[in-house]
Short mmCIF file of C-alpha atoms in Angstrom, two decimals:
data_model
loop_
_atom_site.label_atom_id
_atom_site.label_comp_id
_atom_site.label_asym_id
_atom_site.label_seq_id
_atom_site.Cartn_x
_atom_site.Cartn_y
_atom_site.Cartn_z
CA HIS A 6 -6.76 11.37 24.47
CA GLY A 7 -10.42 10.99 23.89
CA ARG A 8 -11.16 14.41 23.75
CA TYR A 9 -8.42 14.58 20.84
CA ARG A 10 -9.81 11.86 19.18
CA ARG A 11 -13.43 12.87 19.26
CA THR A 12 -12.71 16.06 17.68
CA MET A 13 -10.76 14.76 14.96
CA VAL A 14 -13.57 11.95 14.15
CA GLU A 15 -16.46 14.49 14.81
CA PRO A 16 -16.24 16.20 11.03
CA LEU A 17 -17.05 12.96 9.56
CA ILE A 18 -20.33 12.16 11.25
CA GLU A 19 -23.42 12.52 9.33
CA HIS A 20 -26.49 14.14 10.82
CA ARG A 21 -28.31 11.07 10.35
CA LEU A 22 -26.10 8.97 12.21
CA LEU A 23 -25.66 10.83 15.33
CA LYS A 24 -28.48 9.00 16.90
CA ARG A 25 -25.99 6.15 16.72
CA LEU A 26 -23.76 7.67 19.21
CA ARG A 27 -23.59 6.57 22.80
CA VAL A 28 -25.14 9.09 25.46
CA ALA A 29 -21.92 9.46 27.01
CA GLU A 30 -20.28 10.59 23.49
CA LEU A 31 -23.11 12.69 22.89
CA LYS A 32 -22.43 14.58 26.50
CA GLU A 33 -19.00 15.06 25.42
CA LEU A 34 -19.53 16.76 22.35
CA LEU A 35 -22.34 19.05 23.86
CA GLU A 36 -20.04 19.51 26.44
CA GLN A 37 -17.47 20.78 23.95
CA ARG A 38 -19.72 23.40 23.13
CA GLY A 39 -21.10 24.70 26.22
CA LEU A 40 -24.37 23.14 26.17
CA SER A 41 -26.70 21.63 28.25
CA THR A 42 -26.07 17.68 28.81
CA GLU A 43 -29.60 17.16 30.37
CA GLY A 44 -32.20 15.05 29.07
CA ILE A 45 -32.88 12.22 27.07
CA LYS A 46 -30.77 10.95 23.84
CA ASP A 47 -33.34 11.77 21.39
CA GLU A 48 -33.12 15.54 23.05
CA LEU A 49 -29.32 15.28 23.12
CA VAL A 50 -29.25 14.14 19.54
CA ALA A 51 -31.29 16.82 18.62
CA ARG A 52 -29.63 19.80 20.46
CA LEU A 53 -26.31 18.62 18.78
CA GLU A 54 -28.07 18.43 15.59
CA GLU A 55 -29.31 22.26 16.08
CA ALA A 56 -25.80 23.14 16.85
CA ARG A 57 -23.98 21.32 13.95
CA SER A 58 -26.28 22.98 11.65
CA ALA A 59 -25.70 26.27 12.54
CA GLU A 60 -22.04 25.80 12.75
CA GLU A 61 -22.09 24.24 9.05
CA GLY A 62 -24.34 27.28 8.05
CA GLY A 63 -27.67 25.65 7.11
CA GLY A 64 -25.83 22.01 5.88
CA ALA A 65 -23.08 20.01 4.02
CA GLU A 66 -22.33 20.47 0.40
CA PRO A 67 -22.69 17.69 -1.82
CA ALA A 68 -20.16 15.01 -1.49
CA VAL A 69 -17.32 15.19 -4.00
CA GLY A 70 -17.98 12.59 -6.97
CA THR A 71 -22.02 13.14 -7.03
CA PRO A 72 -23.95 13.90 -9.83
CA ALA A 73 -25.29 17.19 -7.32
CA ALA A 74 -21.53 18.31 -6.67
CA GLU A 75 -20.21 17.27 -10.37
CA GLY A 76 -23.40 18.61 -12.26
CA GLY A 77 -24.17 15.34 -13.84
CA ASP A 78 -25.08 11.98 -13.95
CA ALA A 79 -22.88 9.89 -12.26
CA ALA A 80 -21.39 6.57 -13.60
CA ALA A 81 -23.06 3.64 -12.42
CA VAL A 82 -21.82 0.06 -12.19
CA GLU A 83 -24.15 -2.47 -13.79
CA ALA A 84 -24.79 -4.83 -11.19
CA PRO A 85 -27.14 -7.01 -9.85
CA VAL A 86 -28.73 -5.41 -6.74
CA ASP A 87 -29.86 -7.10 -3.75
CA GLU A 88 -33.13 -5.84 -2.59
CA GLY A 89 -32.70 -7.04 0.41
CA ALA A 90 -29.60 -5.57 0.97
CA PRO A 91 -29.32 -2.77 3.83
CA ALA A 92 -29.52 0.76 2.96
CA ASP A 93 -26.41 2.63 2.01
CA ALA A 94 -25.24 4.61 5.47
CA ALA A 95 -21.71 5.63 4.72
CA ALA A 96 -21.14 6.79 1.06
CA ALA A 97 -22.35 10.56 2.30
CA GLN A 98 -19.33 10.33 4.62
CA VAL A 99 -16.71 10.66 1.68
CA GLU A 100 -16.72 14.29 0.87
CA GLU A 101 -16.16 14.65 5.07
CA VAL A 102 -13.41 12.40 4.82
CA LEU A 103 -11.57 14.04 1.85
CA GLU A 104 -11.68 17.45 3.55
CA ALA A 105 -10.30 16.06 6.37
CA SER A 106 -7.69 14.09 4.78
CA PRO A 107 -4.73 16.54 2.27
CA THR A 108 -4.62 14.59 -0.83
CA ILE A 109 -1.47 12.91 -1.33
CA ASP A 110 0.24 12.59 -4.72
CA PRO A 111 0.02 9.40 -5.84
CA ALA A 112 3.29 7.26 -5.12
CA PRO A 113 4.65 4.84 -7.42
CA THR A 114 4.84 1.37 -5.94
CA ASN A 115 6.99 -1.52 -6.17
CA ASP A 116 6.67 -4.99 -5.82
CA SER A 117 7.72 -5.03 -2.50
CA GLU A 118 4.81 -2.41 -1.56
CA VAL A 119 1.69 -4.94 -2.79
CA PHE A 120 -0.29 -6.04 -0.19
CA GLU A 121 -0.32 -10.01 -0.96
CA PRO A 122 -3.21 -11.98 -0.36
CA GLY A 123 -3.28 -13.20 3.09
CA ASP A 124 -0.81 -10.69 4.40
CA PRO A 125 -2.88 -8.47 6.97
CA ALA A 126 0.26 -6.75 7.16
CA GLY A 127 -0.27 -4.80 3.89
CA ALA A 128 2.32 -2.96 2.30
CA GLU A 129 5.41 -1.47 3.34
CA GLY A 130 7.49 1.37 2.14
CA GLY A 131 6.35 4.38 0.36
CA GLU A 132 6.69 8.49 0.63
CA PRO A 133 4.61 9.45 4.00
CA GLY A 134 2.22 12.44 2.88
CA PRO A 135 0.74 15.04 5.23
CA ALA A 136 -1.18 14.01 8.24
CA GLN A 137 -4.23 11.84 7.36
CA GLU A 138 -7.43 11.67 9.05
CA ILE A 139 -9.39 9.37 7.55
CA MET A 140 -11.48 8.57 11.03
CA PRO A 141 -14.89 7.41 11.13
CA ASP A 142 -17.34 7.99 13.93
CA ALA A 143 -17.09 6.28 17.15
CA ALA A 144 -20.49 4.60 16.74
CA ASP A 145 -21.63 2.00 14.42
CA VAL A 146 -23.56 2.85 11.31
CA ASP A 147 -26.34 1.22 9.20
CA VAL A 148 -24.75 -1.17 7.08
CA VAL A 149 -23.56 -0.07 3.50
CA ALA A 150 -24.24 0.34 0.03
CA SER A 151 -27.48 -1.67 -1.35
CA GLU A 152 -25.92 -0.18 -4.90
CA PRO A 153 -22.45 0.72 -5.94
CA VAL A 154 -21.08 3.97 -5.24
CA SER A 155 -18.72 6.41 -7.60
CA LEU A 156 -15.42 6.38 -5.76
CA PRO A 157 -14.21 10.26 -5.65
CA SER A 158 -11.35 10.09 -7.76
CA ALA A 159 -11.28 7.09 -9.80
CA ALA A 160 -11.30 6.80 -13.18
CA PRO A 161 -14.69 5.29 -14.25
CA HIS A 162 -14.05 1.70 -16.15
CA PRO A 163 -16.21 -0.10 -18.13
CA PRO A 164 -18.58 -3.18 -16.69
CA VAL A 165 -16.04 -6.72 -17.27
CA SER A 166 -17.64 -9.30 -19.03
CA SER A 167 -16.10 -12.74 -19.61
CA ALA A 168 -18.01 -16.17 -20.31
CA LYS A 169 -16.73 -17.03 -16.69
CA LEU A 170 -18.58 -13.89 -15.33
CA ASP A 171 -21.54 -14.26 -17.58
CA ARG A 172 -21.94 -17.82 -16.08
CA ALA A 173 -21.58 -16.67 -12.72
CA ARG A 174 -24.00 -13.61 -13.46
CA ALA A 175 -26.47 -15.69 -14.73
CA ARG A 176 -26.55 -17.88 -11.73
CA ILE A 177 -27.14 -14.97 -10.09
CA GLN A 178 -30.09 -13.64 -11.50
CA ALA A 179 -31.58 -17.11 -11.14
CA ASN A 180 -30.98 -16.94 -7.78
CA ARG A 181 -29.38 -13.94 -5.92
CA HIS A 182 -28.32 -15.53 -2.90
CA ASP A 183 -25.84 -18.35 -5.11
CA LEU A 184 -22.80 -17.44 -3.09
CA ASP A 185 -20.65 -19.43 -4.98
CA ALA A 186 -21.49 -17.51 -7.98
CA TRP A 187 -20.66 -14.27 -6.19
CA GLU A 188 -17.56 -16.19 -5.08
CA VAL A 189 -16.36 -16.38 -8.88
CA ILE A 190 -17.12 -12.74 -9.30
CA PHE A 191 -15.07 -11.80 -6.12
CA THR A 192 -11.96 -14.45 -6.92
CA ASP A 193 -12.00 -12.41 -10.79
CA ALA A 194 -12.03 -9.00 -9.38
CA GLN A 195 -8.82 -9.91 -7.21
CA THR A 196 -7.13 -11.47 -10.10
CA ARG A 197 -7.67 -8.39 -12.13
CA GLY A 198 -6.89 -5.88 -9.55
CA VAL A 199 -7.66 -1.90 -10.52
CA PRO A 200 -8.40 -0.28 -12.40
CA GLU A 201 -10.46 -3.31 -14.15
CA GLY A 202 -11.64 -5.11 -11.21
CA ARG A 203 -12.83 -2.23 -9.40
CA SER A 204 -16.34 -2.50 -11.25
CA LEU A 205 -16.30 -6.19 -9.86
CA PHE A 206 -15.69 -5.11 -6.37
CA GLU A 207 -18.36 -2.90 -6.42
CA GLU A 208 -20.86 -5.31 -8.17
CA VAL A 209 -20.14 -7.93 -5.25
CA LEU A 210 -20.25 -5.26 -2.74
CA ALA A 211 -23.49 -3.89 -4.20
CA ALA A 212 -25.20 -7.14 -2.34
CA HIS A 213 -22.69 -7.73 0.30
CA PRO A 214 -22.07 -4.60 2.09
CA THR A 215 -20.46 -5.83 5.22
CA ALA A 216 -18.39 -8.63 3.53
CA SER A 217 -14.89 -7.35 5.23
CA ARG A 218 -12.88 -9.98 3.47
CA VAL A 219 -14.30 -8.17 0.16
CA TRP A 220 -13.76 -4.64 1.34
CA ARG A 221 -10.21 -5.49 2.43
CA ALA A 222 -9.33 -7.19 -0.70
CA TYR A 223 -10.70 -3.86 -2.53
CA ALA A 224 -8.72 -1.71 -0.23
CA GLU A 225 -5.53 -3.70 -0.96
CA ALA A 226 -5.76 -3.58 -4.58
CA GLU A 227 -6.14 0.36 -4.42
CA ILE A 228 -3.38 0.53 -2.28
CA ALA A 229 -1.13 -1.72 -4.48
CA GLY A 230 -2.19 0.62 -7.26
CA ASP A 231 -2.56 -0.44 -11.36
CA THR A 232 -0.08 -2.01 -13.59
CA GLY A 233 2.20 0.73 -13.59
CA GLY A 234 2.42 1.29 -9.96
CA ASN A 235 0.78 4.18 -9.69
CA ARG A 236 -1.82 4.60 -6.41
CA ASP A 237 -5.35 6.75 -6.27
CA ASP A 238 -4.99 7.70 -2.51
CA GLU A 239 -8.22 9.46 -3.01
CA ALA A 240 -9.96 5.93 -3.85
CA VAL A 241 -8.17 4.62 -0.86
CA LYS A 242 -9.63 6.76 1.61
CA ALA A 243 -12.94 6.87 0.18
CA ILE A 244 -12.86 2.81 0.49
CA PHE A 245 -11.99 3.17 4.30
CA SER A 246 -14.70 5.45 5.09
CA ARG A 247 -17.39 3.30 3.69
CA CYS A 248 -16.38 0.33 5.13
CA LEU A 249 -14.34 0.78 8.37
CA LEU A 250 -17.50 1.33 10.45
CA SER A 251 -19.86 -1.54 9.56
CA CYS A 252 -16.98 -3.79 9.08
CA PRO A 253 -15.23 -5.03 12.45
CA SER A 254 -12.70 -6.83 11.27
CA ALA A 255 -9.25 -6.72 13.24
CA ILE A 256 -7.58 -7.78 9.89
CA LEU A 257 -9.57 -5.23 7.56
CA TRP A 258 -8.54 -2.29 10.20
CA ARG A 259 -5.19 -3.43 10.57
CA SER A 260 -4.91 -2.76 6.63
CA TYR A 261 -6.34 1.05 7.53
CA THR A 262 -3.78 1.53 10.31
CA LYS A 263 -0.71 0.07 8.04
CA TYR A 264 -2.02 2.38 5.68
CA MET A 265 -2.19 5.50 8.06
CA GLU A 266 1.94 4.95 8.84
CA LYS A 267 2.15 4.76 5.13
CA THR A 268 0.91 7.45 4.19
CA ASN A 269 1.87 9.85 7.47
CA ASP A 270 5.14 11.44 8.47
CA ALA A 271 6.15 9.87 11.57
CA ALA A 272 8.96 12.08 12.08
CA THR A 273 6.64 15.08 12.51
CA GLU A 274 4.13 15.47 15.48
CA GLU A 275 0.91 15.91 13.02
CA GLY A 276 1.96 12.58 11.57
CA VAL A 277 2.37 11.19 14.66
CA GLN A 278 -0.90 12.14 16.26
CA ALA A 279 -2.59 11.19 12.98
CA ILE A 280 -0.99 7.69 13.21
CA LYS A 281 -1.78 7.51 17.12
CA ALA A 282 -5.35 8.45 16.53
CA ALA A 283 -6.05 6.00 13.81
CA PHE A 284 -4.03 2.87 16.06
CA GLU A 285 -6.37 4.26 19.61
CA TYR A 286 -9.52 4.27 17.58
CA THR A 287 -8.54 0.86 16.07
CA VAL A 288 -8.21 -0.87 19.39
CA ASP A 289 -10.81 0.74 21.13
CA THR A 290 -13.13 -0.61 18.01
CA VAL A 291 -11.52 -3.98 17.50
CA GLY A 292 -9.01 -4.58 20.07
CA GLU A 293 -11.11 -7.29 21.81
CA ASP A 294 -11.15 -9.34 18.88
CA VAL A 295 -9.39 -12.81 18.84
CA GLU A 296 -7.48 -11.60 15.87
CA SER A 297 -6.13 -8.18 17.05
CA GLY A 298 -3.00 -9.41 18.73
CA PRO A 299 -0.78 -7.87 15.88
CA LEU A 300 -2.74 -4.83 15.85
CA TRP A 301 -1.78 -4.58 19.61
CA LEU A 302 1.99 -5.05 18.70
CA ASP A 303 2.05 -2.80 15.74
CA TYR A 304 0.30 -0.04 18.17
CA VAL A 305 3.17 -0.75 20.94
CA THR A 306 5.97 -0.72 18.18
CA PHE A 307 5.02 2.58 16.94
CA LEU A 308 4.53 4.10 20.45
CA LYS A 309 8.08 3.12 21.35
CA ALA A 310 9.75 4.29 17.99
CA ALA A 311 8.05 7.52 17.84
CA ASP A 312 9.61 11.05 19.05
CA PRO A 313 8.16 11.09 22.75
CA ALA A 314 7.82 14.87 22.63
CA HIS A 315 5.17 13.65 19.64
CA VAL A 316 3.93 11.03 21.31
CA CYS A 317 2.95 13.35 24.22
CA PRO A 318 3.01 16.83 22.86
CA ASP A 319 1.00 18.15 26.08
CA ALA A 320 4.06 17.00 28.53
CA LYS A 321 7.21 18.98 29.66
CA ALA A 322 10.20 18.51 27.15
CA GLU A 323 11.87 16.85 30.33
CA GLN A 324 8.81 14.47 31.16
CA ALA A 325 8.19 13.56 27.58
CA GLU A 326 9.49 10.38 27.80
CA SER A 327 8.62 9.30 31.12
CA ALA A 328 5.08 9.97 29.71
CA ARG A 329 5.37 8.08 26.70
CA MET A 330 6.68 4.73 28.87
CA GLN A 331 3.37 4.95 30.74
CA GLU A 332 1.69 5.24 27.60
CA VAL A 333 3.53 1.92 26.25
CA ARG A 334 2.68 0.26 29.44
CA ARG A 335 -1.04 0.80 29.47
CA ALA A 336 -1.09 -0.32 26.02
CA TYR A 337 0.87 -3.47 26.77
CA GLN A 338 -0.99 -4.08 30.08
CA ARG A 339 -4.76 -3.69 28.04
CA ALA A 340 -3.28 -6.03 25.25
CA ILE A 341 -2.23 -8.60 27.76
CA SER A 342 -6.15 -8.66 29.08
CA ILE A 343 -7.19 -9.99 26.15
CA PRO A 344 -7.18 -13.81 25.01
CA THR A 345 -5.54 -12.88 21.11
CA ASN A 346 -3.60 -15.25 19.23
CA SER A 347 -1.05 -13.23 20.09
CA ILE A 348 -0.64 -12.98 24.02
CA ASP A 349 2.46 -15.12 24.21
CA ALA A 350 4.50 -12.59 21.95
CA LEU A 351 2.87 -9.59 23.98
CA TYR A 352 3.76 -10.97 26.94
CA ARG A 353 6.98 -11.60 26.29
CA GLU A 354 7.47 -7.97 24.91
CA TYR A 355 6.05 -6.49 28.03
CA ASP A 356 8.23 -8.71 30.34
CA ALA A 357 11.49 -7.17 28.42
CA PHE A 358 10.03 -3.66 28.27
CA GLU A 359 9.95 -3.80 32.41
CA HIS A 360 13.00 -5.42 32.51
CA GLY A 361 14.56 -2.70 30.35
CA ILE A 362 13.30 0.06 32.40
CA SER A 363 14.55 -1.01 35.80
CA ALA A 364 14.72 -5.02 36.82
CA ALA A 365 13.67 -4.43 40.18
CA LEU A 366 10.05 -2.58 39.59
CA ALA A 367 9.89 -5.34 37.13
CA LYS A 368 9.44 -8.14 39.46
CA PRO A 369 6.53 -6.44 41.41
CA LEU A 370 4.62 -5.27 38.23
CA LEU A 371 4.87 -8.74 36.35
CA ALA A 372 4.12 -10.32 39.73
CA GLU A 373 0.69 -8.53 39.44
CA VAL A 374 -0.23 -9.00 36.32
CA LYS A 375 1.14 -12.81 35.65
CA PRO A 376 -2.18 -14.41 37.32
CA GLN A 377 -4.29 -12.65 35.19
CA VAL A 378 -2.46 -13.51 31.99
CA ASP A 379 -2.66 -17.42 33.06
CA VAL A 380 -6.19 -16.86 33.17
CA VAL A 381 -6.24 -15.10 29.64
CA ARG A 382 -4.17 -17.65 28.08
CA ALA A 383 -6.60 -20.36 29.51
CA ALA A 384 -9.69 -18.63 28.25
CA LEU A 385 -7.83 -18.64 24.54
CA LYS A 386 -7.77 -22.03 24.29
CA GLU A 387 -11.32 -22.44 24.26
CA ARG A 388 -12.02 -19.10 22.37
CA LYS A 389 -9.56 -20.18 19.44
CA LYS A 390 -11.52 -23.18 19.34
CA LEU A 391 -14.78 -21.49 18.79
CA HIS A 392 -13.35 -18.88 16.62
CA ASP A 393 -11.97 -21.13 14.16
CA GLN A 394 -15.56 -22.62 13.12
CA LEU A 395 -15.97 -18.87 12.00
CA ILE A 396 -16.02 -17.01 8.89
CA VAL A 397 -15.53 -13.63 9.42
CA GLY A 398 -16.95 -11.02 7.16
CA GLY A 399 -18.11 -13.26 4.67
CA LEU A 400 -20.62 -13.04 1.76
CA ALA A 401 -24.38 -12.99 3.31
CA GLY A 402 -27.14 -15.44 2.77
CA PRO A 403 -30.53 -16.09 3.93
CA PRO A 404 -31.89 -18.80 6.24
CA GLY A 405 -32.12 -21.82 4.67
CA THR A 406 -29.96 -21.77 1.30
CA SER A 407 -27.39 -24.58 2.54
CA LYS A 408 -26.34 -26.95 5.26
CA ASP A 409 -22.60 -27.17 4.65
CA ASP A 410 -20.30 -26.11 7.28
CA LYS A 411 -20.02 -22.68 5.66
CA SER A 412 -23.50 -22.32 5.07
CA PRO A 413 -25.17 -19.09 6.69
CA ASP A 414 -27.24 -21.91 8.87
CA ALA A 415 -24.18 -23.45 9.71
CA GLN A 416 -22.60 -20.12 10.39
CA ALA A 417 -25.26 -18.97 12.45
CA LYS A 418 -25.01 -22.12 14.90
CA ALA A 419 -21.08 -21.65 15.18
CA TRP A 420 -21.53 -17.84 15.99
CA ARG A 421 -24.25 -18.61 18.22
CA ALA A 422 -21.77 -20.38 20.32
CA MET A 423 -19.44 -18.25 19.69
CA ILE A 424 -21.36 -15.36 21.57
CA ALA A 425 -22.71 -17.71 24.01
CA TRP A 426 -19.05 -18.53 25.48
CA GLU A 427 -18.15 -14.54 25.06
CA ARG A 428 -21.45 -13.90 27.28
CA SER A 429 -20.30 -16.76 29.97
CA ASN A 430 -17.94 -14.16 30.82
CA PRO A 431 -14.92 -16.92 30.85
CA GLN A 432 -12.15 -14.69 32.53
CA LYS A 433 -15.03 -13.52 35.65
CA LEU A 434 -14.41 -9.74 34.83
CA ALA A 435 -16.76 -7.92 37.56
CA PRO A 436 -18.21 -4.60 37.04
CA ASN A 437 -17.67 -1.54 39.31
CA THR A 438 -21.28 -1.78 40.86
CA GLU A 439 -20.07 1.38 43.08
CA ALA A 440 -19.80 3.26 39.67
CA GLY A 441 -23.08 2.03 38.39
CA GLU A 442 -21.94 -0.43 36.10
CA MET A 443 -24.29 -3.57 35.00
CA ALA A 444 -21.26 -5.12 33.48
CA HIS A 445 -17.82 -5.19 33.13
CA PRO A 446 -16.89 -2.63 29.77
CA GLN A 447 -14.34 -5.20 28.68
CA LEU A 448 -17.43 -7.91 28.49
CA VAL A 449 -19.73 -5.52 27.21
CA ALA A 450 -17.58 -4.41 24.73
CA ARG A 451 -16.03 -8.38 23.60
CA VAL A 452 -20.02 -9.29 23.61
CA ALA A 453 -21.01 -6.61 21.20
CA LEU A 454 -18.27 -7.10 18.93
CA ALA A 455 -19.12 -10.86 18.80
CA TYR A 456 -22.80 -10.11 17.82
CA ASP A 457 -21.66 -7.28 15.16
CA GLN A 458 -19.34 -9.49 13.51
CA ALA A 459 -21.82 -12.47 13.25
CA LEU A 460 -24.00 -9.75 11.84
CA MET A 461 -21.89 -8.54 8.72
CA SER A 462 -22.63 -12.05 7.28
CA LEU A 463 -25.79 -12.94 9.03
CA TRP A 464 -27.68 -9.50 8.75
CA ASN A 465 -30.29 -11.85 7.04
CA PHE A 466 -31.37 -13.49 10.10
CA PRO A 467 -33.74 -11.93 12.14
CA ASP A 468 -33.30 -13.83 15.23
CA ILE A 469 -29.96 -12.94 15.82
CA TRP A 470 -30.58 -9.11 15.66
CA LEU A 471 -33.18 -9.79 18.16
CA GLU A 472 -30.88 -11.56 20.60
CA PHE A 473 -28.62 -8.48 20.42
CA ALA A 474 -31.19 -6.15 21.09
CA ALA A 475 -32.85 -8.21 23.82
CA TRP A 476 -28.78 -8.51 25.52
CA GLN A 477 -28.20 -5.20 24.87
CA GLU A 478 -31.62 -4.47 26.73
CA SER A 479 -30.31 -5.92 29.80
CA ILE A 480 -27.38 -3.19 30.13
CA ASP A 481 -28.56 -0.23 28.06
CA ASP A 482 -32.14 0.41 26.90
CA GLU A 483 -30.73 3.17 24.25
CA GLU A 484 -28.14 0.73 22.78
CA ALA A 485 -31.01 -1.82 22.72
CA LYS A 486 -32.94 0.47 20.74
CA ALA A 487 -30.33 1.58 18.48
CA VAL A 488 -29.82 -2.20 17.62
CA LEU A 489 -33.53 -2.27 16.85
CA GLN A 490 -33.21 0.20 14.16
CA ARG A 491 -30.21 -1.25 12.36
CA ALA A 492 -32.33 -4.45 12.36
CA ARG A 493 -35.37 -2.39 10.87
CA ASP A 494 -32.79 -0.84 8.24
CA ALA A 495 -31.39 -4.54 7.13
CA LEU A 496 -34.79 -6.09 6.97
CA PRO A 497 -37.53 -3.65 6.38
CA ASP A 498 -40.15 -6.00 5.49
CA CYS A 499 -39.80 -8.35 8.45
CA LEU A 500 -42.80 -7.96 10.77
CA LEU A 501 -40.91 -9.52 13.68
CA VAL A 502 -38.08 -6.88 13.90
CA HIS A 503 -40.81 -3.96 14.08
CA LEU A 504 -42.79 -5.66 16.49
CA ALA A 505 -39.57 -5.93 18.84
CA ALA A 506 -39.29 -2.08 18.46
CA ALA A 507 -42.75 -1.43 19.22
CA ASP A 508 -42.35 -3.27 22.61
CA LEU A 509 -39.28 -1.98 23.54
CA VAL A 510 -40.67 1.51 22.98
CA GLU A 511 -44.05 0.64 24.53
CA ALA A 512 -42.35 -0.53 27.69
CA ARG A 513 -41.01 3.06 27.99
CA GLY A 514 -44.27 3.96 28.30
CA ASP A 515 -44.07 5.87 24.88
CA ALA A 516 -47.30 4.45 23.03
CA ALA A 517 -47.39 6.64 20.26
CA ALA A 518 -43.83 6.05 19.60
CA ALA A 519 -44.57 1.88 19.60
CA ALA A 520 -47.12 2.50 17.39
CA ALA A 521 -45.11 4.01 14.97
CA ALA A 522 -42.21 1.80 15.03
CA ALA A 523 -44.92 -1.02 14.33
CA ALA A 524 -45.81 0.60 11.50
#
C-alpha cells in the first residue's frame, strides 16, 4: 500500500522540499508518471519539478490565510524572534493540506473529549466527518517557522499581557536563550487554552520551532476547543501540517492519529483508508521510537475492528477477512521487533491473536518469534534507562548556557549516549548484503530517528549535525548531503557546517559545487 500512501501524500510536498525525498521515493513518483528514473538525485528532482509544474499549470496559488491570498496584510503576533532559529519550511504546505482535507463543521465537545495534560491518547468521541488527508510528505523537512504564522481559519486574538508574562519577556529581551522564561510563557498558554492562548503558543514556537511538546499542547488545545466547546478543525489541521514533519515524536504523532480516528468515519471505506494511511505513515516515521508502543496497539486495534472490505478493498469479497488478518499479523510482528515500553502487551495480544485463529498454527508461529522477542526485551532495559535521561522535543538552547541535568549541554551528552547505543546495534540486526544493504533498514531508521529527535532541541549544536552527516555518509552520500543542507539552514552563520558541506561535495569530484557550498 506504499503507492496508495504516496499518492495521498505527494500533493502536500512543496517544490522546494522535493530534494528532501530519498532517491527511491523520487524514482517511484517519476515511475508513476511514466518518466525516466535514470540519473543522480539532482537530475531526478529537476525532472519531477518540471513534471509537477506542468501539471499545476505554472505553479501553486498563495496559501489560504496569507496576505497574497487574502488581498491584505496578515496579522502578525508580536513575539520576540530568535534570529538563530531555522527558517520556515512548512507554512507553505497549509493550502495543500486544506485542499486535501474536506472541511468538517466544528462540532461541540464536552469535558470527556478534552485532551488531558499528559494523556497522549487525546480525546475520544465526537462525530466523524469526511475522510481527512492531513498527511505530510515522506521526507524530513527543514525545521519550521522562525516567525509566527497565521492559522488559516482561526480568528486573530490580540497579544496577551500580564505582569508575569511581561517579566518573562523582559528576561528574554536580556537573554533570548532564557529557557525558564520561555517555560513561563508556554505554561501560561496551556492555562489559557484557545483562542486566548493562541498567540502565546505562536510566540514560543517562533523561537523554538521544533519543540514537539509545545506543538502537542497547542494541537490538543485546539482540539479541545474554546470555552464553549467549539473546535476549529482548520486550525487543528494547520498545526499538524506545520509540525509533524520536523517533530518526530511518537507522543505528538499519536495525537495526530487519534485526531484522524476522531474526524473520519470508520464505517466507510473512504474513512477507513484515510485512518489506515495515517497510521501506516506514522509507524513508518516514528514506529521505532521507544515510546511508540501505544501507537502500535492503536494501529492493530483499528485494523481488527474495521470492516475487512474497507481495510483491504483490493481483495475479493471472500478473501477480505484473510487479507485483513495478514495485515494484522504483519503489524504485530513488526511491532514486537522493536524495543518499546509496550513490548509485553504487544506480545500478549499477538499470542492471543494467533491462538484465536488456530491453536495448531499458533505454536510454530510463536516459537519462531519468541527468541526475537527475548532479545527485544533485553535491549529494552538499556534503551529505557538511556531514554529516561532525555527530554524529547524540549525548548532549544545553545551550548554552554547551563550545566544542570536538563540544560542543553547535559541533554547533548545524554543524546550522544543514546545514539551511540543505537549505533552499536544491540539486536545484532544483519543487513541483506546480497540486496546491496550497507546496514539493516531497521537499524538505519532507528539511528536516524535518534539523531532527528536529538536535533529537535539541539539544533544549535553544530557538532551533532556533523556527527549525523558523517554517519549518513557511511550509508548514503545523498542523505548526508541532505543533513548538511538542513544544518546550513539551521545555522547559516556556522563556518564548520559550510566547510563540511563543501568537503562532502568536493569528495564527490564537484569542485564548483564545493566552492558554492563553502561560500
